C-alpha cells in the first residue's frame, strides 16, 4: 500500500504544502511516515482545524489504519465531503482525493470483513404509535386512529422508532386502555352506555371548493372513516364553523348540507340565517340524523351542494384561502365537527372483517368452547407475537377466557383473552435475545423469526404476514435468495407505502408541516388545504420513485411532480384543474421539479415571517449530504435587522454580520452558502426574484468549495457527487431499519450498499436490498 494511503500526514498535506516534506519514508508495519516533520509542520494546525469536528489524529501516528477505525472513518467522511482541508486553503485535484479516499476505504473495509461489528440493537423495543396502529390493522382488520389513545413518540437520530426501549407506568396504562377499546371494537361488544366520537376539522381549512373523495358538484365538508361496534342505531350530529361572536360563518342565505353513508345520501338539510334579532344558536341544531347501521367499517361523508357563483369582483387576484373572519371571511358556511353517538337499541355484533379474521372457528355447543377458544387464541397469538406459540403462551389468555366465561357469553370471554394478548410484552415489544452459549462481544446472526420482524417493520412498519412468518419458521430466510424474494414481495405490497408516509415523512420533515403556521399578514393565501397539498405532493412523488424503481437521484432531478388545482395555482402552473392529484410533466424552464423545489421542504425550513438560509442549509447538509454541522453554541445572538447606520439589511447582509461573531462563524460558513441558493423561494415555497424591492442574490456554495447560483446550480452540484446523496440516504435507511443510530463501525456496510446501488444505477430497490443484505441488518453483537 502506498504511503499516501497509509498516512494522515498526506491528509494534512492536502491542506498545507509544507507537509509534503513529511512524505519521506514509510515505516515498516504500515505506520505513519515522516513523524517528526508532521509534528513540526502540521500537528498544531491540524488539531486546531479538527477540534470542532472531534477529530484529532495525533494519537494514531504510529499505528496502522485498521487499528483506529473510528478516527479514520471520520477522515473518510470529511474527505468524501471534500471538507478537508478547510475552504480557502490549497486543495488537491479530484484524482488525489479519490485515490486517498479509495485507499482508506479499502483498508477499513478489509478490516471490517476480517472482524465484523454489526452493532447491537436494543433487546426490548416497544412498538411506537405508528407501528402499533399498523399491527392492529393487520392483526384484526381494524384501522383505529390511536393518536387519542397513545402519546406521540420522541424522535432520536431523526426517527421515532429509536428511543422506544422503555415503558413507564403512565404509558402502560395507556396501552391497557387502548387494548380494552380495541378488543371490544374487534369482537363487537356493545358499551354499557352509548358513547360518542367527534372529529373536529382544523380551523384554517378553506371549504369553498370540491374536496377529493366527495361527490362532484359539492364543496367543502369532510370524509370520516368510522368503525361501528355492533348492529344498532347511531346518531350523527353536524356542527358548523362559528366566528368569535358565535355566528355561523358565511350564513347569509339558504344553504344545503348533505350527509352520506358509504357514498349514499341519507339526509339533506337546509340551513338559513336566523330571523332579525335572533342569534345563531339554533342555526345548526337540526343537523342530526339517527340511522340504523351495520357493524364494521363505514364511510361517513358530509358536503355542501355547490351553488352557482360568479368570480369575486376585485382589482387583484383573489386569495384562495377563506377562514379568517377579519382578513378573508368565509363567504359560505363550513363544517366544523362531525359527532357519531351510539349505539342505541343494539341488535348484535353482526359480521365484520375483524370477526371474520379472529374467529377461525365457532363452537357448536358449550363442550366445544374451550377447544375452539384455544384454536382462536393460538392463531391470534402466533400473529401477535410474530413466532410459533407454545401451550404455555396460550395458557395465559386461555386463563382469562375461563375466568370471564361464567360472567358472559363466548364472545365476551374471547374479548378478555384477546385483551390479554394485546397487553402482553410479547406483542408490545420486539424482543431480540442473545442466544445461549454466545460469548460476550461476539457477532452472531439473528434468528429467522427476528429477521422476519426486522424486514416487515422496516418495509411495512408492521408485523410479518403469514407467508413471511411461515418462511421464517421453516428457516428459509437464512437463504439469501429467499430473503431477497420476500423483501421484493413486501416492497411491492401496498403496505410499503409506509416508507413514504413514515420514513420519508420523518427524513424530509413532512411531519412538521402540521405545526407550520406562516404569518397570515404576510402570507394571507396560506391555509390547511395548501399545507396538506404540500405533503401529498411529496409523498406521491416519493411513492412514484419506489413504485417505478427509479434511480434515487431522480428525487433531486425529476422533471415531473404531482399537483392538484390548489397547489398548481400556488406554483403558477396553468391548466391543472380539480381537487384530485395527478402527475404533471414539467417544462424544461420550470421552477419546479425535484425535492429541492417542493413547497413542503421550502416551508418546513422557513420561519413564520421569512425564509431561513440557515435552516435550509442545515437541512441540505444533514439530509441530502449526510454531513450535519456541529450543534450551535449556547446563547447565540439573534440576527440584526438593521446596520449600524440604520439602513435595513438584506438576509445575506444580516447573516454576514452574524458570521463576524467567532462563535458563529464555523457553522454558518458551512450552512449559509447552501441556503442562499434557495432564496428565490419564499417562506411558503413561491418563486420570487426580489425581496423588499431588492433583487435576490442566489449565489451559493457547498463545503467542498464548489460555487453556483440558484437551486438549479445546487442541484447540479449535488448530482456531480452522487455518492454523497446516496450515502446520506443509505445512512437514513439503515437508521430507520435498525432502530438505532448509525455508528462509525457501520460505515463499511453503508459503502457496500453504495457499491451495489451504483452498479444498478442507484435504483431504489438496490438500496432496500442492500440494507437487507447488510451485516448490521442480519447480525447482532452480544453483550
XYZ file of C-alpha atoms in Angstrom:
783
model
C 0.000 0.000 0.000
C 1.412 3.417 -0.884
C 2.344 5.885 1.806
C -0.267 8.393 0.535
C -2.953 5.956 1.612
C -1.485 4.997 4.959
C -0.653 8.375 6.330
C -2.791 11.029 7.831
C 0.166 13.277 7.077
C -0.886 13.344 3.422
C -4.369 14.396 4.516
C -2.774 17.412 6.153
C -0.511 17.801 3.128
C -3.624 18.408 1.096
C -4.151 21.482 3.229
C -0.564 22.637 3.644
C 2.249 22.290 1.064
C 4.834 22.331 3.876
C 3.618 18.922 4.968
C 4.786 17.421 1.687
C 8.183 17.263 3.325
C 6.729 14.744 5.731
C 6.278 12.161 2.976
C 9.851 10.941 3.005
C 9.717 7.419 4.308
C 7.315 4.616 5.065
C 7.952 2.828 8.368
C 7.652 -0.916 8.494
C 4.276 -2.270 9.536
C 2.193 0.438 7.920
C 2.932 3.259 10.353
C 2.859 6.958 9.563
C 5.820 8.330 7.542
C 7.729 11.441 8.434
C 6.512 11.627 12.025
C 8.989 14.317 13.030
C 8.179 16.501 10.042
C 4.440 16.046 10.592
C 4.736 17.083 14.188
C 6.869 20.053 13.179
C 4.772 21.388 10.322
C 1.220 20.059 10.652
C 0.142 18.871 14.065
C -0.819 22.193 15.565
C -2.738 23.343 12.513
C -4.446 20.008 12.063
C -5.639 19.755 15.646
C -6.904 23.325 15.557
C -8.945 22.589 12.422
C -10.167 19.252 13.746
C -11.163 20.207 17.271
C -14.664 21.297 16.277
C -15.220 18.030 14.399
C -13.956 15.902 17.303
C -11.216 14.554 15.053
C -7.679 14.519 16.434
C -5.204 12.153 14.779
C -2.011 12.870 16.666
C -2.677 9.861 18.901
C -2.650 7.376 15.987
C 0.600 8.411 14.308
C 2.444 5.144 14.831
C -0.461 2.732 14.345
C -1.934 1.033 11.319
C -5.121 2.412 9.840
C -7.098 -0.681 10.820
C -6.214 -0.263 14.494
C -8.114 3.023 14.794
C -11.138 2.662 12.515
C -13.234 5.260 14.355
C -10.734 8.044 13.717
C -10.133 7.009 10.125
C -13.830 6.721 9.322
C -14.136 10.366 10.362
C -11.298 11.197 7.977
C -13.067 9.314 5.169
C -16.296 11.173 5.813
C -14.535 14.529 5.693
C -12.690 13.540 2.546
C -15.902 12.407 0.900
C -17.446 15.793 1.651
C -14.252 17.494 0.441
C -14.265 19.498 3.689
C -10.673 18.518 4.419
C -8.665 20.742 4.029
C -10.821 23.680 5.108
C -12.132 26.024 2.423
C -9.701 28.746 1.453
C -6.575 26.625 1.752
C -4.792 24.974 -1.199
C -6.736 21.936 -2.358
C -5.612 18.843 -4.300
C -7.088 17.752 -7.583
C -10.059 15.382 -7.684
C -7.943 12.362 -8.595
C -5.854 12.787 -5.437
C -8.996 12.967 -3.334
C -10.415 9.839 -4.923
C -7.167 7.881 -4.604
C -6.725 8.682 -0.937
C -10.390 8.062 -0.105
C -10.497 4.766 -2.007
C -7.332 3.528 -0.337
C -8.535 4.317 3.157
C -11.925 2.738 2.451
C -10.288 -0.427 1.098
C -8.196 -0.819 4.233
C -11.131 -0.147 6.566
C -13.445 -2.488 4.640
C -10.877 -5.289 4.760
C -10.527 -4.793 8.499
C -14.334 -4.897 8.915
C -14.607 -8.079 6.832
C -11.975 -9.787 8.979
C -13.608 -8.684 12.231
C -17.227 -7.660 11.603
C -19.020 -5.465 14.109
C -22.733 -5.344 13.265
C -23.534 -3.268 16.340
C -26.249 -4.038 18.813
C -29.920 -3.188 18.688
C -31.830 -2.888 21.951
C -33.055 -6.153 23.446
C -36.504 -4.640 24.055
C -38.017 -2.222 21.566
C -41.569 -1.070 22.120
C -43.899 -0.697 19.154
C -44.218 3.021 18.548
C -47.579 4.614 17.843
C -47.423 4.129 14.072
C -46.269 0.509 14.356
C -48.961 -0.231 16.941
C -51.713 1.114 14.701
C -50.462 -0.854 11.706
C -50.072 -4.029 13.766
C -53.689 -3.758 14.960
C -54.811 -3.217 11.360
C -53.032 -6.357 10.169
C -53.925 -8.443 13.211
C -57.608 -7.615 13.438
C -58.507 -5.988 10.097
C -59.278 -2.926 12.194
C -57.995 0.564 11.380
C -58.056 2.604 14.574
C -56.713 6.111 14.973
C -54.624 5.589 18.102
C -53.447 9.205 18.353
C -56.028 9.804 21.083
C -55.093 6.561 22.850
C -51.283 6.684 22.827
C -48.924 9.668 23.099
C -46.555 10.673 20.328
C -43.088 9.109 20.462
C -39.930 11.139 20.867
C -37.536 11.079 17.923
C -33.824 10.357 18.035
C -31.383 10.268 15.122
C -34.270 11.636 13.063
C -36.793 8.816 13.669
C -39.337 7.897 16.331
C -38.572 4.148 16.306
C -35.195 4.628 18.019
C -35.880 5.725 21.623
C -38.587 3.153 22.333
C -36.947 0.873 24.857
C -38.908 1.863 27.951
C -42.485 1.606 29.184
C -43.372 3.952 32.008
C -46.328 3.194 34.340
C -48.299 6.023 32.746
C -47.640 4.736 29.254
C -48.535 1.200 30.359
C -51.932 2.473 31.479
C -52.436 3.981 28.046
C -51.630 0.648 26.373
C -54.060 -1.118 28.723
C -56.839 1.346 27.866
C -56.074 1.040 24.150
C -56.181 -2.765 24.325
C -59.563 -2.685 26.056
C -61.095 -0.385 23.475
C -59.611 -2.242 20.514
C -60.569 -5.720 21.694
C -64.179 -4.700 22.365
C -64.425 -2.995 18.988
C -62.975 -6.018 17.174
C -65.250 -8.548 18.891
C -68.320 -6.320 18.721
C -69.077 -5.789 22.408
C -71.600 -3.023 22.930
C -70.693 -0.478 25.635
C -72.794 -0.344 28.778
C -73.983 3.138 27.818
C -73.971 4.944 24.466
C -70.798 6.896 23.802
C -69.524 9.156 21.093
C -66.632 10.065 18.863
C -66.120 13.550 17.480
C -63.978 14.639 14.541
C -63.091 18.343 14.533
C -61.815 19.994 11.381
C -58.809 22.302 11.599
C -59.830 25.975 11.755
C -57.747 27.133 8.756
C -59.387 24.752 6.274
C -60.949 26.570 3.325
C -64.191 24.916 2.186
C -65.087 26.840 -0.955
C -64.134 24.192 -3.491
C -64.571 20.484 -4.139
C -62.743 18.035 -1.869
C -61.257 14.806 -3.154
C -63.292 11.649 -2.279
C -66.548 13.654 -2.155
C -69.171 13.799 -4.941
C -68.664 16.152 -7.852
C -70.831 19.219 -7.626
C -70.180 19.658 -3.920
C -67.797 21.819 -1.928
C -66.148 21.546 1.465
C -67.190 19.055 4.113
C -65.320 16.001 5.359
C -64.853 12.257 4.937
C -64.768 10.268 8.192
C -63.776 6.602 8.358
C -65.524 5.051 11.357
C -65.859 1.528 12.697
C -69.260 0.841 14.249
C -69.027 -1.792 17.019
C -72.431 -3.502 16.652
C -75.558 -3.561 14.514
C -77.580 -0.719 16.032
C -78.892 2.783 15.596
C -76.430 5.678 15.693
C -76.949 9.417 15.760
C -74.765 11.600 13.560
C -74.565 15.278 14.517
C -73.046 18.081 12.438
C -71.880 21.466 13.643
C -70.907 24.453 11.503
C -67.946 26.795 11.891
C -68.583 29.871 14.020
C -66.735 33.132 14.480
C -65.744 34.709 17.770
C -69.272 36.132 18.119
C -70.772 32.640 17.843
C -72.289 33.484 14.463
C -72.230 30.765 11.808
C -69.645 31.980 9.352
C -70.872 32.802 5.845
C -74.540 32.163 6.634
C -76.119 34.999 4.669
C -78.524 32.908 2.572
C -80.008 29.412 2.431
C -77.559 26.541 2.008
C -77.922 22.779 1.892
C -75.873 20.199 3.788
C -75.700 16.614 2.530
C -74.989 13.640 4.810
C -73.845 10.376 3.189
C -73.088 6.870 4.410
C -70.801 4.793 2.177
C -71.448 7.217 -0.677
C -75.241 7.098 -0.448
C -77.235 10.148 0.666
C -79.047 9.543 3.940
C -80.108 13.105 4.765
C -80.275 16.535 3.139
C -80.560 19.531 5.457
C -81.200 23.201 4.841
C -79.620 25.935 6.935
C -80.640 29.561 6.723
C -79.909 32.797 8.558
C -81.889 33.379 11.751
C -84.658 35.987 11.789
C -83.585 39.560 12.575
C -82.780 39.987 16.242
C -82.175 36.258 16.831
C -78.802 34.676 17.492
C -77.280 31.712 15.641
C -77.504 29.204 18.482
C -80.244 27.205 16.760
C -78.982 27.537 13.201
C -77.383 24.071 13.072
C -79.209 22.256 15.874
C -81.311 20.312 13.373
C -78.269 18.906 11.557
C -78.627 15.416 13.018
C -79.812 12.050 11.796
C -80.469 8.752 13.587
C -79.652 5.791 11.342
C -79.656 2.005 11.540
C -76.108 0.972 10.657
C -74.493 -2.445 10.395
C -71.382 -3.178 12.442
C -67.994 -2.727 10.831
C -66.103 -0.013 8.960
C -68.149 2.620 7.131
C -67.509 5.970 5.475
C -69.468 8.945 6.797
C -69.317 11.923 4.435
C -70.589 15.471 4.658
C -70.604 18.049 1.855
C -72.359 21.218 0.720
C -74.062 21.090 -2.700
C -72.256 23.801 -4.626
C -74.253 26.865 -5.584
C -73.848 28.812 -8.775
C -71.360 31.580 -8.122
C -69.569 34.313 -10.012
C -65.973 35.387 -9.766
C -65.239 37.784 -6.963
C -65.065 41.353 -8.226
C -61.624 42.625 -7.300
C -58.810 44.527 -8.951
C -56.305 41.987 -7.684
C -56.201 38.227 -7.969
C -58.356 36.916 -5.096
C -56.848 34.800 -2.359
C -57.558 31.075 -2.311
C -57.855 30.988 1.499
C -61.116 31.838 3.279
C -61.218 31.186 7.006
C -60.155 34.378 8.806
C -63.168 36.480 9.775
C -61.093 39.686 9.872
C -58.985 39.363 6.730
C -60.644 36.796 4.468
C -64.006 35.775 5.961
C -65.834 32.726 4.750
C -68.384 33.660 2.064
C -70.364 30.447 2.728
C -70.932 28.118 5.709
C -68.316 25.494 6.538
C -68.311 22.265 8.520
C -66.729 22.305 11.995
C -67.492 18.941 13.635
C -68.914 15.506 12.932
C -70.058 13.570 16.002
C -71.153 9.930 15.960
C -73.067 8.794 19.040
C -74.360 5.367 19.978
C -75.075 2.554 19.832
C -78.809 2.692 20.542
C -81.034 -0.407 20.512
C -78.128 -2.736 19.754
C -79.055 -5.884 17.846
C -75.803 -7.851 17.989
C -72.219 -7.959 16.827
C -73.014 -8.600 13.184
C -70.472 -9.782 10.623
C -67.375 -7.643 10.369
C -63.905 -8.069 8.852
C -62.445 -8.160 12.368
C -64.664 -11.023 13.496
C -64.031 -12.934 10.267
C -60.282 -12.674 10.803
C -60.375 -13.506 14.503
C -62.964 -16.273 14.775
C -61.263 -19.107 12.905
C -63.814 -21.482 14.434
C -67.247 -21.369 16.109
C -68.225 -23.843 18.830
C -71.366 -25.852 18.109
C -72.053 -26.326 21.817
C -70.587 -25.408 25.192
C -68.491 -28.538 25.295
C -66.523 -27.394 22.248
C -65.898 -23.871 23.536
C -62.527 -24.344 25.214
C -61.002 -26.223 22.274
C -62.286 -23.570 19.883
C -61.020 -20.797 22.167
C -57.580 -22.420 22.262
C -57.513 -22.548 18.457
C -58.615 -18.905 18.151
C -56.074 -17.720 20.686
C -53.159 -19.769 19.372
C -53.776 -18.442 15.848
C -54.113 -14.886 17.113
C -51.106 -15.091 19.456
C -48.892 -16.515 16.705
C -49.534 -13.443 14.594
C -49.333 -11.031 17.518
C -46.100 -12.491 18.972
C -44.545 -12.927 15.496
C -43.483 -16.519 16.258
C -44.887 -20.006 16.859
C -46.581 -20.211 20.248
C -46.367 -22.909 22.876
C -49.019 -24.267 25.202
C -47.538 -22.023 27.890
C -48.069 -18.968 25.690
C -51.715 -19.876 25.115
C -52.311 -20.796 28.760
C -52.286 -17.166 29.917
C -55.022 -15.782 27.621
C -56.923 -19.049 27.983
C -56.963 -18.474 31.727
C -58.605 -15.097 31.169
C -61.138 -16.812 28.874
C -62.076 -19.285 31.611
C -62.414 -16.556 34.219
C -64.635 -14.393 32.018
C -66.864 -17.151 30.604
C -69.163 -17.561 33.632
C -69.945 -13.829 33.601
C -70.723 -13.548 29.904
C -71.102 -15.404 26.644
C -68.381 -16.946 24.463
C -67.657 -13.673 22.642
C -67.191 -11.750 25.885
C -64.751 -14.348 27.148
C -62.776 -14.259 23.885
C -62.639 -10.472 24.152
C -60.993 -10.708 27.563
C -58.446 -13.206 26.239
C -57.668 -11.042 23.189
C -57.125 -8.120 25.513
C -54.598 -10.182 27.473
C -52.633 -10.847 24.277
C -52.652 -7.162 23.316
C -51.114 -6.130 26.655
C -48.519 -8.902 26.650
C -44.875 -7.756 26.413
C -44.527 -10.293 23.598
C -46.827 -8.100 21.498
C -45.968 -4.605 22.716
C -42.222 -5.223 22.498
C -39.979 -6.561 19.790
C -37.595 -8.775 21.729
C -34.152 -9.836 20.476
C -32.282 -12.021 22.966
C -28.684 -13.206 22.752
C -28.687 -16.963 22.076
C -27.327 -19.320 24.687
C -23.626 -20.042 24.517
C -22.614 -16.859 22.704
C -19.509 -15.292 24.206
C -19.612 -11.612 25.249
C -18.798 -9.217 22.419
C -19.314 -11.871 19.752
C -21.156 -11.188 16.495
C -23.920 -13.607 15.563
C -26.744 -13.912 13.046
C -30.190 -13.072 14.354
C -32.769 -15.836 14.175
C -35.069 -16.273 11.188
C -38.012 -15.030 13.240
C -36.152 -11.926 14.368
C -35.091 -11.311 10.781
C -38.708 -11.583 9.629
C -39.753 -8.924 12.130
C -36.860 -6.693 11.136
C -37.905 -6.962 7.499
C -41.617 -6.323 7.992
C -41.167 -3.435 10.414
C -38.611 -1.899 8.039
C -40.812 -2.016 4.931
C -44.317 -2.024 6.410
C -43.916 -0.586 9.925
C -45.995 -3.592 10.916
C -45.920 -7.275 11.808
C -44.951 -10.068 9.381
C -47.772 -11.608 7.396
C -48.401 -15.352 7.356
C -46.236 -16.006 4.286
C -43.199 -14.263 5.752
C -43.737 -15.866 9.142
C -44.064 -19.324 7.580
C -40.798 -18.815 5.679
C -39.093 -17.839 8.934
C -40.457 -20.882 10.771
C -39.083 -23.145 8.032
C -35.682 -21.441 8.341
C -35.792 -20.301 4.713
C -34.913 -16.668 5.428
C -31.338 -17.763 6.052
C -31.141 -18.396 2.296
C -30.149 -15.166 0.508
C -32.383 -15.829 -2.479
C -35.446 -16.398 -0.259
C -34.744 -13.291 1.817
C -34.417 -11.187 -1.333
C -37.611 -12.637 -2.791
C -39.518 -11.830 0.390
C -38.059 -8.313 0.528
C -39.165 -7.664 -3.051
C -42.619 -9.036 -2.279
C -43.014 -6.772 0.737
C -41.762 -3.800 -1.251
C -44.377 -4.460 -3.963
C -47.195 -4.685 -1.398
C -49.338 -1.538 -0.847
C -48.310 -1.584 2.819
C -44.826 -0.472 1.735
C -46.340 2.991 1.295
C -45.346 3.357 4.927
C -41.894 4.126 3.557
C -43.383 7.276 2.030
C -45.554 8.358 4.944
C -43.381 7.120 7.824
C -39.763 7.009 6.619
C -39.878 9.918 4.156
C -42.269 11.808 6.410
C -39.563 11.917 9.078
C -36.465 12.059 6.869
C -37.816 15.045 4.899
C -39.538 16.714 7.904
C -43.005 16.347 6.326
C -44.459 15.640 9.756
C -43.502 19.162 10.775
C -45.975 20.639 8.287
C -48.881 20.253 10.702
C -47.211 22.662 13.118
C -46.300 25.242 10.465
C -48.287 28.480 10.809
C -46.971 31.205 8.471
C -47.740 34.787 9.457
C -51.167 35.491 7.975
C -50.361 39.171 7.496
C -47.513 38.242 5.152
C -48.857 35.004 3.658
C -52.606 35.523 3.630
C -53.171 32.837 0.991
C -51.847 30.005 3.145
C -54.329 27.527 4.642
C -54.599 23.862 5.604
C -55.586 22.957 2.042
C -52.177 24.125 0.873
C -50.426 22.527 3.840
C -51.901 19.105 3.074
C -51.286 19.552 -0.664
C -47.613 20.174 0.076
C -47.396 16.925 1.991
C -49.382 14.931 -0.544
C -47.200 16.139 -3.430
C -44.014 14.929 -1.745
C -45.494 11.615 -0.608
C -46.838 10.821 -4.081
C -43.508 11.814 -5.598
C -41.597 9.531 -3.240
C -44.083 6.705 -3.902
C -43.518 7.074 -7.648
C -39.771 6.633 -7.186
C -40.499 3.463 -5.193
C -43.195 2.016 -7.431
C -41.282 2.616 -10.674
C -37.978 1.593 -9.095
C -36.349 4.730 -10.409
C -32.895 5.990 -9.572
C -32.891 7.751 -6.209
C -31.102 10.602 -7.973
C -34.479 11.349 -9.557
C -35.522 12.587 -6.126
C -33.330 15.572 -6.977
C -33.594 15.840 -10.772
C -37.069 14.590 -11.775
C -38.893 16.665 -14.392
C -42.335 15.840 -13.029
C -44.351 16.295 -9.885
C -47.893 15.700 -8.554
C -50.360 18.575 -8.422
C -53.979 19.465 -7.862
C -55.539 22.774 -8.825
C -54.876 24.429 -5.470
C -51.174 23.596 -5.499
C -50.756 24.357 -9.202
C -52.141 27.857 -8.689
C -49.732 28.370 -5.794
C -46.834 27.328 -8.036
C -48.093 29.343 -11.009
C -48.521 26.249 -13.207
C -51.512 26.586 -15.610
C -54.055 24.087 -16.938
C -54.386 21.939 -13.818
C -57.997 21.733 -12.641
C -59.838 19.839 -9.937
C -59.089 18.600 -6.435
C -57.506 15.269 -7.417
C -53.752 14.901 -7.688
C -52.247 13.892 -10.984
C -48.760 13.520 -12.420
C -47.673 16.643 -14.288
C -44.690 16.738 -16.636
C -42.805 19.993 -16.204
C -41.414 22.302 -18.879
C -37.608 22.484 -19.187
C -37.613 26.057 -17.848
C -39.964 25.254 -14.933
C -39.006 26.413 -11.463
C -40.325 23.101 -10.086
C -39.132 19.515 -10.109
C -37.208 17.505 -7.533
C -37.360 17.683 -3.759
C -35.384 20.918 -3.540
C -38.278 22.801 -5.176
C -41.155 21.189 -3.270
C -43.272 23.573 -1.246
C -43.196 21.141 1.666
C -39.412 21.281 2.008
C -39.208 25.026 1.454
C -41.901 25.719 4.063
C -40.643 23.486 6.880
C -37.200 25.070 6.516
C -38.538 28.619 6.938
C -39.776 30.749 9.780
C -43.286 32.148 10.115
C -42.268 35.542 8.765
C -39.309 34.868 6.476
C -37.082 32.346 4.801
C -34.101 30.900 6.634
C -30.941 30.171 4.650
C -29.598 28.695 7.882
C -32.415 26.154 8.281
C -32.389 25.321 4.578
C -28.610 24.953 4.511
C -28.667 22.757 7.602
C -31.417 20.614 6.046
C -29.321 20.072 2.902
C -26.161 19.264 4.852
C -27.924 16.861 7.212
C -30.469 15.127 4.998
C -29.058 15.341 1.480
C -25.282 15.341 2.026
C -25.142 13.457 5.329
C -22.635 15.894 6.885
C -24.600 17.686 9.634
C -22.956 20.797 11.069
C -21.958 20.868 14.748
C -24.659 21.967 17.232
C -24.824 25.713 17.893
C -23.070 27.166 20.935
C -25.195 28.428 23.850
C -26.624 31.952 23.882
C -26.415 32.555 20.136
C -27.382 36.195 19.404
C -30.349 36.916 17.142
C -29.871 38.258 13.614
C -29.698 42.009 13.383
C -32.471 43.751 11.466
C -30.528 46.903 10.542
C -26.953 48.031 10.029
C -25.307 50.416 12.484
C -26.247 53.240 10.113
C -29.923 52.302 10.490
C -30.263 51.011 6.923
C -32.330 47.796 6.588
C -30.223 44.739 5.825
C -30.914 42.012 3.289
C -30.887 38.435 4.561
C -27.428 37.919 3.076
C -26.130 41.052 4.829
C -27.733 40.083 8.145
C -26.041 36.695 8.097
C -22.738 38.271 7.081
C -22.936 40.424 10.202
C -23.817 37.315 12.218
C -20.761 35.443 10.952
C -18.494 38.159 12.341
C -19.084 36.545 15.726
C -16.265 33.974 16.049
C -18.575 31.574 17.904
C -20.951 31.559 14.945
C -18.538 31.637 12.032
C -17.563 27.952 11.942
C -21.056 26.565 11.425
C -22.526 29.403 9.392
C -19.755 29.328 6.817
C -20.975 25.779 6.039
C -24.732 26.316 6.164
C -25.333 29.815 4.842
C -23.906 29.457 1.300
C -26.055 26.359 0.709
C -29.196 28.083 1.948
C -28.574 31.260 -0.066
C -29.006 29.272 -3.284
C -32.648 28.608 -2.318
C -33.563 32.259 -1.644
C -35.593 32.551 -4.851
C -38.340 30.685 -2.976
C -40.170 32.491 -0.196
C -41.272 31.085 3.169
C -44.235 29.214 1.629
C -42.392 27.990 -1.465
C -43.450 30.620 -4.023
C -40.960 31.679 -6.690
C -39.668 35.241 -6.411
C -36.867 37.323 -7.888
C -36.901 40.244 -5.434
C -37.330 40.788 -1.706
C -38.336 44.215 -0.433
C -37.729 45.582 -3.936
C -34.117 44.327 -3.877
C -33.052 41.734 -6.432
C -32.233 38.432 -4.763
C -28.668 37.186 -4.898
C -28.989 33.377 -5.041
C -25.294 32.605 -5.381
C -24.145 29.866 -3.069
C -21.699 27.069 -2.482
C -21.010 23.732 -0.816
C -18.401 22.898 1.834
C -16.280 21.284 -0.881
C -15.626 24.727 -2.332
C -17.921 24.445 -5.362
C -19.770 27.639 -6.334
C -23.086 28.002 -8.156
C -26.200 30.140 -8.496
C -29.739 29.149 -7.540
C -31.394 25.830 -6.881
C -30.523 24.680 -10.392
C -26.854 25.164 -9.636
C -27.228 23.461 -6.263
C -28.938 20.519 -7.945
C -26.128 20.138 -10.467
C -23.501 20.341 -7.735
C -25.259 17.602 -5.779
C -25.671 15.393 -8.836
C -21.992 15.800 -9.661
C -21.282 13.870 -6.438
C -23.978 11.141 -6.393
C -22.028 9.247 -3.733
C -22.775 11.995 -1.204
C -26.557 11.906 -1.575
C -26.607 8.128 -1.899
C -24.517 7.730 1.245
C -26.816 10.054 3.182
C -29.909 8.131 2.010
C -28.301 4.783 2.870
C -27.468 6.032 6.373
C -31.036 7.229 6.903
C -32.495 3.928 5.657
C -30.158 1.899 7.859
C -31.010 4.024 10.912
C -34.718 3.571 10.232
C -34.361 -0.162 9.552
C -32.298 -0.908 12.685
C -33.982 1.480 15.082
C -30.637 2.796 16.280
C -28.182 5.486 15.271
C -25.528 4.706 12.678
C -22.025 4.403 14.156
C -18.575 4.505 12.582
C -18.412 0.692 12.524
C -21.471 0.704 10.220
C -19.592 2.648 7.538
C -18.246 -0.436 5.684
C -21.794 -1.790 5.398
C -23.022 1.536 4.043
C -20.237 1.583 1.469
C -21.234 -1.918 0.388
C -24.794 -0.680 -0.119
C -23.428 2.179 -2.228
C -21.304 -0.110 -4.394
C -24.264 -2.379 -5.082
C -26.613 0.514 -5.823
C -24.101 2.301 -8.083
C -23.860 -0.876 -10.167
C -27.650 -0.747 -10.598
C -27.871 2.958 -11.474
C -28.854 3.818 -7.889
C -32.290 2.227 -8.238
C -34.464 2.487 -5.163
C -34.771 -1.286 -4.748
C -30.983 -1.614 -4.688
C -30.852 0.496 -1.524
C -33.597 -1.526 0.151
C -31.983 -4.840 -0.774
C -28.558 -3.508 0.154
C -29.758 -2.675 3.656
C -31.488 -6.065 3.969
C -28.319 -7.901 2.867
C -26.063 -5.906 5.197
C -24.368 -7.315 8.283
C -25.975 -4.790 10.678
C -29.421 -5.857 9.448
C -28.804 -9.615 9.618
C -26.457 -9.755 12.602
C -26.106 -8.506 16.162
C -23.340 -8.220 18.725
C -23.742 -9.843 22.141
C -23.186 -8.034 25.412
